[in-house]
mmCIF file with all atom_site columns, C-alpha atoms in Angstrom:
data_model
loop_
_atom_site.group_PDB
_atom_site.id
_atom_site.type_symbol
_atom_site.label_atom_id
_atom_site.label_alt_id
_atom_site.label_comp_id
_atom_site.label_asym_id
_atom_site.label_entity_id
_atom_site.label_seq_id
_atom_site.pdbx_PDB_ins_code
_atom_site.Cartn_x
_atom_site.Cartn_y
_atom_site.Cartn_z
_atom_site.occupancy
_atom_site.B_iso_or_equiv
_atom_site.pdbx_formal_charge
_atom_site.auth_seq_id
_atom_site.auth_comp_id
_atom_site.auth_asym_id
_atom_site.auth_atom_id
_atom_site.pdbx_PDB_model_num
ATOM 1   C CA . SER A 1 1   ? 19.255  24.353  8.620  1.00 84.00 ? 11  SER A CA 1
ATOM 2   C CA . GLN A 1 2   ? 16.010  23.018  7.479  1.00 86.00 ? 12  GLN A CA 1
ATOM 3   C CA . THR A 1 3   ? 12.906  23.411  9.064  1.00 91.00 ? 13  THR A CA 1
ATOM 4   C CA . ILE A 1 4   ? 9.329   22.002  8.588  1.00 95.00 ? 14  ILE A CA 1
ATOM 5   C CA . HIS A 1 5   ? 5.878   23.856  9.527  1.00 95.00 ? 15  HIS A CA 1
ATOM 6   C CA . GLN A 1 6   ? 2.288   22.234  9.309  1.00 97.00 ? 16  GLN A CA 1
ATOM 7   C CA . TRP A 1 7   ? -0.791  24.266  10.341 1.00 95.00 ? 17  TRP A CA 1
ATOM 8   C CA . PRO A 1 8   ? -2.958  24.076  11.724 1.00 95.00 ? 18  PRO A CA 1
ATOM 9   C CA . ALA A 1 9   ? -1.822  22.368  14.979 1.00 95.00 ? 19  ALA A CA 1
ATOM 10  C CA . THR A 1 10  ? -5.510  21.162  15.739 1.00 96.00 ? 20  THR A CA 1
ATOM 11  C CA . LEU A 1 11  ? -8.688  20.885  13.635 1.00 96.00 ? 21  LEU A CA 1
ATOM 12  C CA . VAL A 1 12  ? -12.035 19.840  14.977 1.00 97.00 ? 22  VAL A CA 1
ATOM 13  C CA . GLN A 1 13  ? -14.558 19.725  11.992 1.00 97.00 ? 23  GLN A CA 1
ATOM 14  C CA . PRO A 1 14  ? -18.139 18.379  11.305 1.00 97.00 ? 24  PRO A CA 1
ATOM 15  C CA . VAL A 1 15  ? -18.746 15.850  8.736  1.00 97.00 ? 25  VAL A CA 1
ATOM 16  C CA . GLY A 1 16  ? -19.274 16.399  5.268  1.00 96.00 ? 26  GLY A CA 1
ATOM 17  C CA . SER A 1 17  ? -17.165 19.859  5.585  1.00 97.00 ? 27  SER A CA 1
ATOM 18  C CA . PRO A 1 18  ? -13.948 20.598  3.446  1.00 97.00 ? 28  PRO A CA 1
ATOM 19  C CA . LEU A 1 19  ? -10.290 20.156  4.746  1.00 96.00 ? 29  LEU A CA 1
ATOM 20  C CA . SER A 1 20  ? -7.099  21.787  4.024  1.00 97.00 ? 30  SER A CA 1
ATOM 21  C CA . LEU A 1 21  ? -3.898  21.344  5.620  1.00 97.00 ? 31  LEU A CA 1
ATOM 22  C CA . GLU A 1 22  ? -0.773  22.935  4.621  1.00 97.00 ? 32  GLU A CA 1
ATOM 23  C CA . CYS A 1 23  ? 3.153   21.846  5.236  1.00 97.00 ? 33  CYS A CA 1
ATOM 24  C CA . THR A 1 24  ? 5.991   23.975  4.374  1.00 97.00 ? 34  THR A CA 1
ATOM 25  C CA . VAL A 1 25  ? 9.452   23.299  4.053  1.00 96.00 ? 35  VAL A CA 1
ATOM 26  C CA . GLU A 1 26  ? 12.316  25.976  4.541  1.00 95.00 ? 36  GLU A CA 1
ATOM 27  C CA . GLY A 1 27  ? 16.185  25.578  4.155  1.00 93.00 ? 37  GLY A CA 1
ATOM 28  C CA . THR A 1 28  ? 15.989  23.295  1.295  1.00 91.00 ? 38  THR A CA 1
ATOM 29  C CA . SER A 1 29  ? 15.398  23.051  -2.358 1.00 90.00 ? 39  SER A CA 1
ATOM 30  C CA . ASN A 1 30  ? 13.274  20.420  -4.586 1.00 91.00 ? 40  ASN A CA 1
ATOM 31  C CA . PRO A 1 31  ? 12.482  17.975  -1.576 1.00 92.00 ? 41  PRO A CA 1
ATOM 32  C CA . ASN A 1 32  ? 10.296  15.191  -1.428 1.00 92.00 ? 42  ASN A CA 1
ATOM 33  C CA . LEU A 1 33  ? 7.474   15.632  0.252  1.00 94.00 ? 43  LEU A CA 1
ATOM 34  C CA . TYR A 1 34  ? 5.127   13.264  1.895  1.00 94.00 ? 44  TYR A CA 1
ATOM 35  C CA . TRP A 1 35  ? 1.906   12.939  3.738  1.00 95.00 ? 45  TRP A CA 1
ATOM 36  C CA . TYR A 1 36  ? 1.252   10.289  6.603  1.00 95.00 ? 46  TYR A CA 1
ATOM 37  C CA . ARG A 1 37  ? -1.918  9.371   8.762  1.00 94.00 ? 47  ARG A CA 1
ATOM 38  C CA . GLN A 1 38  ? -1.589  8.131   12.122 1.00 93.00 ? 48  GLN A CA 1
ATOM 39  C CA . ALA A 1 39  ? -4.883  6.419   13.498 1.00 83.00 ? 49  ALA A CA 1
ATOM 40  C CA . ALA A 1 40  ? -4.862  6.288   17.417 1.00 75.00 ? 50  ALA A CA 1
ATOM 41  C CA . GLY A 1 41  ? -2.644  3.742   18.681 1.00 69.00 ? 51  GLY A CA 1
ATOM 42  C CA . ARG A 1 42  ? -1.633  2.695   15.239 1.00 73.00 ? 52  ARG A CA 1
ATOM 43  C CA . GLY A 1 43  ? 1.562   3.017   12.798 1.00 82.00 ? 53  GLY A CA 1
ATOM 44  C CA . LEU A 1 44  ? 1.854   5.684   10.248 1.00 91.00 ? 54  LEU A CA 1
ATOM 45  C CA . GLN A 1 45  ? 0.348   5.072   6.868  1.00 90.00 ? 55  GLN A CA 1
ATOM 46  C CA . LEU A 1 46  ? 1.794   7.077   3.787  1.00 91.00 ? 56  LEU A CA 1
ATOM 47  C CA . LEU A 1 47  ? -1.272  8.862   2.136  1.00 94.00 ? 57  LEU A CA 1
ATOM 48  C CA . PHE A 1 48  ? 0.716   10.675  -0.659 1.00 94.00 ? 58  PHE A CA 1
ATOM 49  C CA . TYR A 1 49  ? 4.145   11.596  -1.858 1.00 92.00 ? 59  TYR A CA 1
ATOM 50  C CA . SER A 1 50  ? 5.843   14.221  -4.280 1.00 93.00 ? 60  SER A CA 1
ATOM 51  C CA . VAL A 1 51  ? 8.913   14.305  -5.916 1.00 91.00 ? 61  VAL A CA 1
ATOM 52  C CA . GLY A 1 52  ? 8.189   17.561  -7.904 1.00 92.00 ? 62  GLY A CA 1
ATOM 53  C CA . ILE A 1 53  ? 6.058   20.633  -8.434 1.00 95.00 ? 63  ILE A CA 1
ATOM 54  C CA . GLY A 1 54  ? 2.550   19.153  -9.494 1.00 93.00 ? 64  GLY A CA 1
ATOM 55  C CA . GLN A 1 55  ? 3.709   15.640  -9.201 1.00 93.00 ? 65  GLN A CA 1
ATOM 56  C CA . ILE A 1 56  ? 1.596   13.785  -6.588 1.00 94.00 ? 66  ILE A CA 1
ATOM 57  C CA . SER A 1 57  ? 1.408   10.095  -6.155 1.00 91.00 ? 67  SER A CA 1
ATOM 58  C CA . SER A 1 58  ? -1.221  8.335   -4.294 1.00 88.00 ? 68  SER A CA 1
ATOM 59  C CA . GLU A 1 59  ? -0.571  5.374   -2.026 1.00 84.00 ? 69  GLU A CA 1
ATOM 60  C CA . VAL A 1 60  ? -4.135  4.413   -0.981 1.00 80.00 ? 70  VAL A CA 1
ATOM 61  C CA . PRO A 1 61  ? -7.304  5.305   -2.637 1.00 71.00 ? 71  PRO A CA 1
ATOM 62  C CA . GLN A 1 62  ? -9.661  7.410   0.130  1.00 79.00 ? 72  GLN A CA 1
ATOM 63  C CA . ASN A 1 63  ? -11.415 10.529  0.566  1.00 88.00 ? 73  ASN A CA 1
ATOM 64  C CA . LEU A 1 64  ? -8.193  13.124  0.338  1.00 94.00 ? 74  LEU A CA 1
ATOM 65  C CA . SER A 1 65  ? -6.344  14.769  -2.338 1.00 95.00 ? 75  SER A CA 1
ATOM 66  C CA . ALA A 1 66  ? -2.822  16.376  -2.234 1.00 96.00 ? 76  ALA A CA 1
ATOM 67  C CA . SER A 1 67  ? -1.476  19.301  -4.467 1.00 97.00 ? 77  SER A CA 1
ATOM 68  C CA . ARG A 1 68  ? 1.970   20.662  -4.435 1.00 97.00 ? 78  ARG A CA 1
ATOM 69  C CA . PRO A 1 69  ? 1.502   24.400  -5.857 1.00 96.00 ? 79  PRO A CA 1
ATOM 70  C CA . GLN A 1 70  ? 5.040   25.586  -4.882 1.00 96.00 ? 80  GLN A CA 1
ATOM 71  C CA . ASP A 1 71  ? 8.493   23.606  -4.554 1.00 95.00 ? 81  ASP A CA 1
ATOM 72  C CA . ARG A 1 72  ? 8.198   23.653  -0.879 1.00 96.00 ? 82  ARG A CA 1
ATOM 73  C CA . GLN A 1 73  ? 4.704   23.697  -0.076 1.00 97.00 ? 83  GLN A CA 1
ATOM 74  C CA . PHE A 1 74  ? 2.329   20.649  0.202  1.00 98.00 ? 84  PHE A CA 1
ATOM 75  C CA . ILE A 1 75  ? -1.135  20.575  0.642  1.00 98.00 ? 85  ILE A CA 1
ATOM 76  C CA . LEU A 1 76  ? -4.026  18.059  2.275  1.00 97.00 ? 86  LEU A CA 1
ATOM 77  C CA . SER A 1 77  ? -7.383  18.474  0.835  1.00 96.00 ? 87  SER A CA 1
ATOM 78  C CA . SER A 1 78  ? -10.908 17.034  0.916  1.00 95.00 ? 88  SER A CA 1
ATOM 79  C CA . LYS A 1 79  ? -14.128 18.190  -0.272 1.00 95.00 ? 89  LYS A CA 1
ATOM 80  C CA . LYS A 1 80  ? -16.002 16.112  2.184  1.00 96.00 ? 90  LYS A CA 1
ATOM 81  C CA . LEU A 1 81  ? -14.530 14.690  5.539  1.00 95.00 ? 91  LEU A CA 1
ATOM 82  C CA . LEU A 1 82  ? -15.748 11.446  6.781  1.00 94.00 ? 92  LEU A CA 1
ATOM 83  C CA . LEU A 1 83  ? -15.501 10.244  10.517 1.00 94.00 ? 93  LEU A CA 1
ATOM 84  C CA . SER A 1 84  ? -12.649 7.893   9.571  1.00 91.00 ? 94  SER A CA 1
ATOM 85  C CA . ASP A 1 85  ? -10.558 10.761  8.480  1.00 93.00 ? 95  ASP A CA 1
ATOM 86  C CA . SER A 1 86  ? -10.072 11.567  12.035 1.00 93.00 ? 96  SER A CA 1
ATOM 87  C CA . GLY A 1 87  ? -6.076  11.186  13.086 1.00 93.00 ? 97  GLY A CA 1
ATOM 88  C CA . PHE A 1 88  ? -3.057  12.779  13.094 1.00 95.00 ? 98  PHE A CA 1
ATOM 89  C CA . TYR A 1 89  ? -1.573  14.075  10.143 1.00 96.00 ? 99  TYR A CA 1
ATOM 90  C CA . LEU A 1 90  ? 2.119   14.238  9.680  1.00 96.00 ? 100 LEU A CA 1
ATOM 91  C CA . CYS A 1 91  ? 4.352   16.203  6.943  1.00 97.00 ? 101 CYS A CA 1
ATOM 92  C CA . ALA A 1 92  ? 7.681   14.833  6.212  1.00 95.00 ? 102 ALA A CA 1
ATOM 93  C CA . TRP A 1 93  ? 10.211  15.965  3.916  1.00 94.00 ? 103 TRP A CA 1
ATOM 94  C CA . SER A 1 94  ? 13.572  14.009  2.463  1.00 91.00 ? 104 SER A CA 1
ATOM 95  C CA . VAL A 1 95  ? 16.242  15.204  0.216  1.00 85.00 ? 105 VAL A CA 1
ATOM 96  C CA . GLY A 1 96  ? 15.283  14.730  -3.452 1.00 77.00 ? 106 GLY A CA 1
ATOM 97  C CA . GLY A 1 97  ? 16.419  12.890  -6.230 1.00 69.00 ? 107 GLY A CA 1
ATOM 98  C CA . THR A 1 98  ? 17.622  9.980   -3.528 1.00 69.00 ? 108 THR A CA 1
ATOM 99  C CA . PRO A 1 99  ? 15.025  7.341   -2.895 1.00 63.00 ? 109 PRO A CA 1
ATOM 100 C CA . THR A 1 100 ? 16.472  6.069   0.666  1.00 70.00 ? 110 THR A CA 1
ATOM 101 C CA . ASN A 1 101 ? 17.415  9.234   2.511  1.00 80.00 ? 111 ASN A CA 1
ATOM 102 C CA . GLU A 1 102 ? 15.714  9.778   5.845  1.00 88.00 ? 112 GLU A CA 1
ATOM 103 C CA . GLN A 1 103 ? 12.440  11.712  6.151  1.00 91.00 ? 113 GLN A CA 1
ATOM 104 C CA . PHE A 1 104 ? 12.336  14.484  8.599  1.00 93.00 ? 114 PHE A CA 1
ATOM 105 C CA . PHE A 1 105 ? 8.815   15.034  9.904  1.00 95.00 ? 115 PHE A CA 1
ATOM 106 C CA . GLY A 1 106 ? 6.574   18.310  10.802 1.00 95.00 ? 116 GLY A CA 1
ATOM 107 C CA . PRO A 1 107 ? 4.690   18.733  14.310 1.00 95.00 ? 117 PRO A CA 1
ATOM 108 C CA . GLY A 1 108 ? 1.398   17.328  12.826 1.00 95.00 ? 118 GLY A CA 1
ATOM 109 C CA . THR A 1 109 ? -2.040  18.160  12.487 1.00 96.00 ? 119 THR A CA 1
ATOM 110 C CA . ARG A 1 110 ? -4.810  16.625  14.927 1.00 95.00 ? 120 ARG A CA 1
ATOM 111 C CA . LEU A 1 111 ? -7.836  16.330  13.106 1.00 96.00 ? 121 LEU A CA 1
ATOM 112 C CA . THR A 1 112 ? -11.113 15.193  14.512 1.00 96.00 ? 122 THR A CA 1
ATOM 113 C CA . VAL A 1 113 ? -14.219 15.030  12.616 1.00 95.00 ? 123 VAL A CA 1
ATOM 114 C CA . LEU A 1 114 ? -17.535 14.877  14.392 1.00 96.00 ? 124 LEU A CA 1
ATOM 115 C CA . ALA B 2 1   ? 5.505   -5.927  -0.436 1.00 84.00 ? 20  ALA B CA 1
ATOM 116 C CA . GLN B 2 2   ? 7.367   -4.562  2.541  1.00 89.00 ? 21  GLN B CA 1
ATOM 117 C CA . LYS B 2 3   ? 6.642   -5.408  6.023  1.00 94.00 ? 22  LYS B CA 1
ATOM 118 C CA . VAL B 2 4   ? 7.987   -4.635  9.411  1.00 96.00 ? 23  VAL B CA 1
ATOM 119 C CA . THR B 2 5   ? 6.912   -5.889  12.791 1.00 96.00 ? 24  THR B CA 1
ATOM 120 C CA . GLN B 2 6   ? 7.325   -4.457  16.151 1.00 96.00 ? 25  GLN B CA 1
ATOM 121 C CA . ALA B 2 7   ? 5.530   -7.052  18.458 1.00 95.00 ? 26  ALA B CA 1
ATOM 122 C CA . GLN B 2 8   ? 6.071   -5.352  21.914 1.00 96.00 ? 27  GLN B CA 1
ATOM 123 C CA . THR B 2 9   ? 3.184   -3.164  22.172 1.00 95.00 ? 28  THR B CA 1
ATOM 124 C CA . GLU B 2 10  ? 4.286   -1.543  25.298 1.00 96.00 ? 29  GLU B CA 1
ATOM 125 C CA . ILE B 2 11  ? 7.019   -1.694  27.429 1.00 97.00 ? 30  ILE B CA 1
ATOM 126 C CA . SER B 2 12  ? 7.334   -0.252  31.183 1.00 97.00 ? 31  SER B CA 1
ATOM 127 C CA . VAL B 2 13  ? 10.957  -0.137  32.780 1.00 97.00 ? 32  VAL B CA 1
ATOM 128 C CA . VAL B 2 14  ? 12.213  1.373   35.689 1.00 97.00 ? 33  VAL B CA 1
ATOM 129 C CA . GLU B 2 15  ? 15.120  4.341   35.346 1.00 97.00 ? 34  GLU B CA 1
ATOM 130 C CA . LYS B 2 16  ? 18.278  3.170   34.746 1.00 97.00 ? 35  LYS B CA 1
ATOM 131 C CA . GLU B 2 17  ? 17.458  -0.524  33.567 1.00 97.00 ? 36  GLU B CA 1
ATOM 132 C CA . ASP B 2 18  ? 18.485  -1.400  30.173 1.00 97.00 ? 37  ASP B CA 1
ATOM 133 C CA . VAL B 2 19  ? 15.636  -2.298  27.583 1.00 98.00 ? 38  VAL B CA 1
ATOM 134 C CA . THR B 2 20  ? 15.624  -3.928  23.898 1.00 98.00 ? 39  THR B CA 1
ATOM 135 C CA . LEU B 2 21  ? 12.716  -2.747  21.472 1.00 98.00 ? 40  LEU B CA 1
ATOM 136 C CA . ASP B 2 22  ? 12.457  -5.362  18.839 1.00 98.00 ? 41  ASP B CA 1
ATOM 137 C CA . CYS B 2 23  ? 11.944  -5.045  15.036 1.00 98.00 ? 42  CYS B CA 1
ATOM 138 C CA . VAL B 2 24  ? 11.721  -7.686  12.430 1.00 98.00 ? 43  VAL B CA 1
ATOM 139 C CA . TYR B 2 25  ? 11.225  -6.840  8.932  1.00 97.00 ? 44  TYR B CA 1
ATOM 140 C CA . GLU B 2 26  ? 10.518  -8.491  5.498  1.00 96.00 ? 45  GLU B CA 1
ATOM 141 C CA . THR B 2 27  ? 11.348  -7.663  2.071  1.00 94.00 ? 46  THR B CA 1
ATOM 142 C CA . ARG B 2 28  ? 12.301  -9.376  -1.252 1.00 92.00 ? 47  ARG B CA 1
ATOM 143 C CA . ASP B 2 29  ? 14.936  -6.403  -2.318 1.00 89.00 ? 48  ASP B CA 1
ATOM 144 C CA . THR B 2 30  ? 18.509  -7.071  -1.920 1.00 87.00 ? 49  THR B CA 1
ATOM 145 C CA . THR B 2 31  ? 19.059  -3.520  -1.331 1.00 87.00 ? 50  THR B CA 1
ATOM 146 C CA . TYR B 2 32  ? 16.945  -1.896  1.460  1.00 90.00 ? 51  TYR B CA 1
ATOM 147 C CA . TYR B 2 33  ? 17.238  0.747   4.603  1.00 91.00 ? 52  TYR B CA 1
ATOM 148 C CA . LEU B 2 34  ? 16.153  0.501   8.114  1.00 94.00 ? 53  LEU B CA 1
ATOM 149 C CA . PHE B 2 35  ? 15.483  3.594   10.383 1.00 94.00 ? 54  PHE B CA 1
ATOM 150 C CA . TRP B 2 36  ? 14.220  4.246   13.909 1.00 96.00 ? 55  TRP B CA 1
ATOM 151 C CA . TYR B 2 37  ? 12.120  7.013   14.850 1.00 96.00 ? 56  TYR B CA 1
ATOM 152 C CA . LYS B 2 38  ? 11.134  8.165   18.195 1.00 97.00 ? 57  LYS B CA 1
ATOM 153 C CA . GLN B 2 39  ? 7.424   9.675   18.792 1.00 95.00 ? 58  GLN B CA 1
ATOM 154 C CA . PRO B 2 40  ? 7.676   11.670  21.868 1.00 94.00 ? 59  PRO B CA 1
ATOM 155 C CA . PRO B 2 41  ? 4.349   12.878  23.547 1.00 90.00 ? 60  PRO B CA 1
ATOM 156 C CA . SER B 2 42  ? 4.539   16.005  21.558 1.00 88.00 ? 61  SER B CA 1
ATOM 157 C CA . GLY B 2 43  ? 3.684   13.842  18.594 1.00 89.00 ? 62  GLY B CA 1
ATOM 158 C CA . GLU B 2 44  ? 6.454   14.837  16.020 1.00 91.00 ? 63  GLU B CA 1
ATOM 159 C CA . LEU B 2 45  ? 8.781   12.081  15.040 1.00 93.00 ? 64  LEU B CA 1
ATOM 160 C CA . VAL B 2 46  ? 12.320  12.416  15.566 1.00 95.00 ? 65  VAL B CA 1
ATOM 161 C CA . PHE B 2 47  ? 14.908  10.637  13.434 1.00 93.00 ? 66  PHE B CA 1
ATOM 162 C CA . LEU B 2 48  ? 17.181  8.489   15.464 1.00 95.00 ? 67  LEU B CA 1
ATOM 163 C CA . ILE B 2 49  ? 19.319  6.428   12.805 1.00 92.00 ? 68  ILE B CA 1
ATOM 164 C CA . ARG B 2 50  ? 19.391  5.058   9.293  1.00 90.00 ? 69  ARG B CA 1
ATOM 165 C CA . ARG B 2 51  ? 21.021  1.531   8.345  1.00 90.00 ? 70  ARG B CA 1
ATOM 166 C CA . ASN B 2 52  ? 21.688  0.005   4.587  1.00 89.00 ? 71  ASN B CA 1
ATOM 167 C CA . SER B 2 53  ? 21.497  -3.793  3.992  1.00 90.00 ? 72  SER B CA 1
ATOM 168 C CA . PHE B 2 54  ? 24.964  -3.795  3.102  1.00 88.00 ? 73  PHE B CA 1
ATOM 169 C CA . ASP B 2 55  ? 26.179  -2.517  6.427  1.00 85.00 ? 74  ASP B CA 1
ATOM 170 C CA . GLU B 2 56  ? 25.421  -4.806  9.227  1.00 82.00 ? 75  GLU B CA 1
ATOM 171 C CA . GLN B 2 57  ? 28.098  -3.445  11.668 1.00 82.00 ? 76  GLN B CA 1
ATOM 172 C CA . ASN B 2 58  ? 26.277  -2.518  15.032 1.00 84.00 ? 77  ASN B CA 1
ATOM 173 C CA . GLU B 2 59  ? 26.255  0.939   16.136 1.00 86.00 ? 78  GLU B CA 1
ATOM 174 C CA . ILE B 2 60  ? 26.372  2.869   19.225 1.00 87.00 ? 79  ILE B CA 1
ATOM 175 C CA . SER B 2 61  ? 25.264  6.563   19.762 1.00 88.00 ? 80  SER B CA 1
ATOM 176 C CA . GLY B 2 62  ? 25.619  7.328   23.604 1.00 92.00 ? 81  GLY B CA 1
ATOM 177 C CA . ARG B 2 63  ? 23.153  5.204   25.612 1.00 94.00 ? 82  ARG B CA 1
ATOM 178 C CA . TYR B 2 64  ? 21.764  4.072   22.166 1.00 95.00 ? 83  TYR B CA 1
ATOM 179 C CA . SER B 2 65  ? 22.718  1.088   20.231 1.00 94.00 ? 84  SER B CA 1
ATOM 180 C CA . TRP B 2 66  ? 21.503  -0.767  17.176 1.00 94.00 ? 85  TRP B CA 1
ATOM 181 C CA . ASN B 2 67  ? 21.835  -4.725  16.307 1.00 94.00 ? 86  ASN B CA 1
ATOM 182 C CA . PHE B 2 68  ? 21.473  -5.430  12.670 1.00 94.00 ? 87  PHE B CA 1
ATOM 183 C CA . GLN B 2 69  ? 21.306  -8.939  11.770 1.00 94.00 ? 88  GLN B CA 1
ATOM 184 C CA . LYS B 2 70  ? 20.158  -9.862  7.912  1.00 93.00 ? 89  LYS B CA 1
ATOM 185 C CA . SER B 2 71  ? 19.961  -13.635 9.029  1.00 93.00 ? 90  SER B CA 1
ATOM 186 C CA . THR B 2 72  ? 17.007  -13.166 11.153 1.00 95.00 ? 91  THR B CA 1
ATOM 187 C CA . SER B 2 73  ? 15.872  -9.842  9.424  1.00 96.00 ? 92  SER B CA 1
ATOM 188 C CA . SER B 2 74  ? 15.818  -7.752  12.754 1.00 96.00 ? 93  SER B CA 1
ATOM 189 C CA . PHE B 2 75  ? 17.388  -4.487  13.520 1.00 96.00 ? 94  PHE B CA 1
ATOM 190 C CA . ASN B 2 76  ? 16.869  -4.388  17.421 1.00 97.00 ? 95  ASN B CA 1
ATOM 191 C CA . PHE B 2 77  ? 17.300  -0.832  19.269 1.00 96.00 ? 96  PHE B CA 1
ATOM 192 C CA . THR B 2 78  ? 18.794  -1.117  22.723 1.00 96.00 ? 97  THR B CA 1
ATOM 193 C CA . ILE B 2 79  ? 18.535  1.812   25.453 1.00 97.00 ? 98  ILE B CA 1
ATOM 194 C CA . THR B 2 80  ? 21.173  1.581   28.095 1.00 96.00 ? 99  THR B CA 1
ATOM 195 C CA . ALA B 2 81  ? 20.388  3.303   31.402 1.00 97.00 ? 100 ALA B CA 1
ATOM 196 C CA . SER B 2 82  ? 16.610  4.434   30.527 1.00 97.00 ? 101 SER B CA 1
ATOM 197 C CA . GLN B 2 83  ? 15.773  7.546   31.204 1.00 97.00 ? 102 GLN B CA 1
ATOM 198 C CA . VAL B 2 84  ? 12.347  9.117   31.909 1.00 96.00 ? 103 VAL B CA 1
ATOM 199 C CA . VAL B 2 85  ? 13.113  11.241  28.603 1.00 95.00 ? 104 VAL B CA 1
ATOM 200 C CA . ASP B 2 86  ? 13.302  7.954   26.907 1.00 97.00 ? 105 ASP B CA 1
ATOM 201 C CA . SER B 2 87  ? 9.611   7.607   27.206 1.00 97.00 ? 106 SER B CA 1
ATOM 202 C CA . ALA B 2 88  ? 7.965   7.579   23.958 1.00 97.00 ? 107 ALA B CA 1
ATOM 203 C CA . VAL B 2 89  ? 6.535   5.443   20.915 1.00 96.00 ? 108 VAL B CA 1
ATOM 204 C CA . TYR B 2 90  ? 9.488   4.223   18.953 1.00 97.00 ? 109 TYR B CA 1
ATOM 205 C CA . PHE B 2 91  ? 9.206   3.237   15.551 1.00 97.00 ? 110 PHE B CA 1
ATOM 206 C CA . CYS B 2 92  ? 11.121  1.112   13.063 1.00 97.00 ? 111 CYS B CA 1
ATOM 207 C CA . ALA B 2 93  ? 10.752  1.485   9.488  1.00 95.00 ? 112 ALA B CA 1
ATOM 208 C CA . LEU B 2 94  ? 11.849  0.280   6.089  1.00 93.00 ? 113 LEU B CA 1
ATOM 209 C CA . SER B 2 95  ? 12.464  1.752   2.670  1.00 89.00 ? 114 SER B CA 1
ATOM 210 C CA . VAL B 2 96  ? 13.436  -0.027  -0.852 1.00 83.00 ? 115 VAL B CA 1
ATOM 211 C CA . ASN B 2 97  ? 14.617  1.634   -3.999 1.00 72.00 ? 116 ASN B CA 1
ATOM 212 C CA . THR B 2 98  ? 11.594  2.318   -5.872 1.00 69.00 ? 117 THR B CA 1
ATOM 213 C CA . GLY B 2 99  ? 12.493  5.494   -8.084 1.00 69.00 ? 118 GLY B CA 1
ATOM 214 C CA . THR B 2 100 ? 13.051  8.950   -6.391 1.00 67.00 ? 119 THR B CA 1
ATOM 215 C CA . ALA B 2 101 ? 11.077  9.035   -3.569 1.00 73.00 ? 120 ALA B CA 1
ATOM 216 C CA . SER B 2 102 ? 11.853  7.000   0.048  1.00 76.00 ? 121 SER B CA 1
ATOM 217 C CA . LYS B 2 103 ? 8.609   5.540   0.630  1.00 82.00 ? 122 LYS B CA 1
ATOM 218 C CA . LEU B 2 104 ? 8.730   4.373   4.453  1.00 88.00 ? 123 LEU B CA 1
ATOM 219 C CA . THR B 2 105 ? 7.069   1.104   5.538  1.00 91.00 ? 124 THR B CA 1
ATOM 220 C CA . PHE B 2 106 ? 6.452   1.656   9.324  1.00 93.00 ? 125 PHE B CA 1
ATOM 221 C CA . GLY B 2 107 ? 5.968   -1.048  11.886 1.00 94.00 ? 126 GLY B CA 1
ATOM 222 C CA . THR B 2 108 ? 3.043   -0.262  14.665 1.00 93.00 ? 127 THR B CA 1
ATOM 223 C CA . GLY B 2 109 ? 5.339   0.779   17.312 1.00 95.00 ? 128 GLY B CA 1
ATOM 224 C CA . THR B 2 110 ? 6.697   0.204   20.970 1.00 96.00 ? 129 THR B CA 1
ATOM 225 C CA . ARG B 2 111 ? 5.309   2.570   23.458 1.00 96.00 ? 130 ARG B CA 1
ATOM 226 C CA . LEU B 2 112 ? 8.069   2.914   26.073 1.00 98.00 ? 131 LEU B CA 1
ATOM 227 C CA . GLN B 2 113 ? 7.200   4.170   29.568 1.00 97.00 ? 132 GLN B CA 1
ATOM 228 C CA . VAL B 2 114 ? 10.350  4.757   31.893 1.00 97.00 ? 133 VAL B CA 1
ATOM 229 C CA . THR B 2 115 ? 9.503   5.304   35.491 1.00 96.00 ? 134 THR B CA 1
ATOM 230 C CA . LEU B 2 116 ? 11.310  6.875   38.591 1.00 92.00 ? 135 LEU B CA 1
#
């Protein structure tokens, strides 16, 4: 069966510090991968998605970037965090090659920028 | 552009009551897919159901049922005989065929509180 991992689970960082959140998927090959952010009391906003190694699409202009160095690894980064980057970050995967499949989500990382 | 509206921000019911969560969507695409997800206090989103725009049959899964009506662009979710474990935030979402990636547009969610 497929599983998706995210770490760390929680993170408190000062403004201006770098960020690296990692997401890995097991039990599937060539998945589509996604990063979402959920601000407090809000819905989910798609930040990035990837259909393959090295292929990144950005949905909203922002202070963050994403990379996919391996087939089942998706990384969310920032060089300098802003207060507005605080939120709950969720990674998700779906079966590759099909645009309409359901997405399966990881446990999330709660980021607080102080 | 796609839009999903969940007008109910928060609903409180007593256990064993039935409750319906509303979802209204907007899209110009004729082929689209609708989803419901559950987000318990732990934070992880749990997939509940996917429906495509060509299948308007209602679906029942245990205490859960979904009513899809294209005429009103709605995809409502009913929980029968609610239980405390149903307490969570529920999200409705929509995706259209935009290539090889499934890009979900989420509503803002409905927080359901079930009390004894």
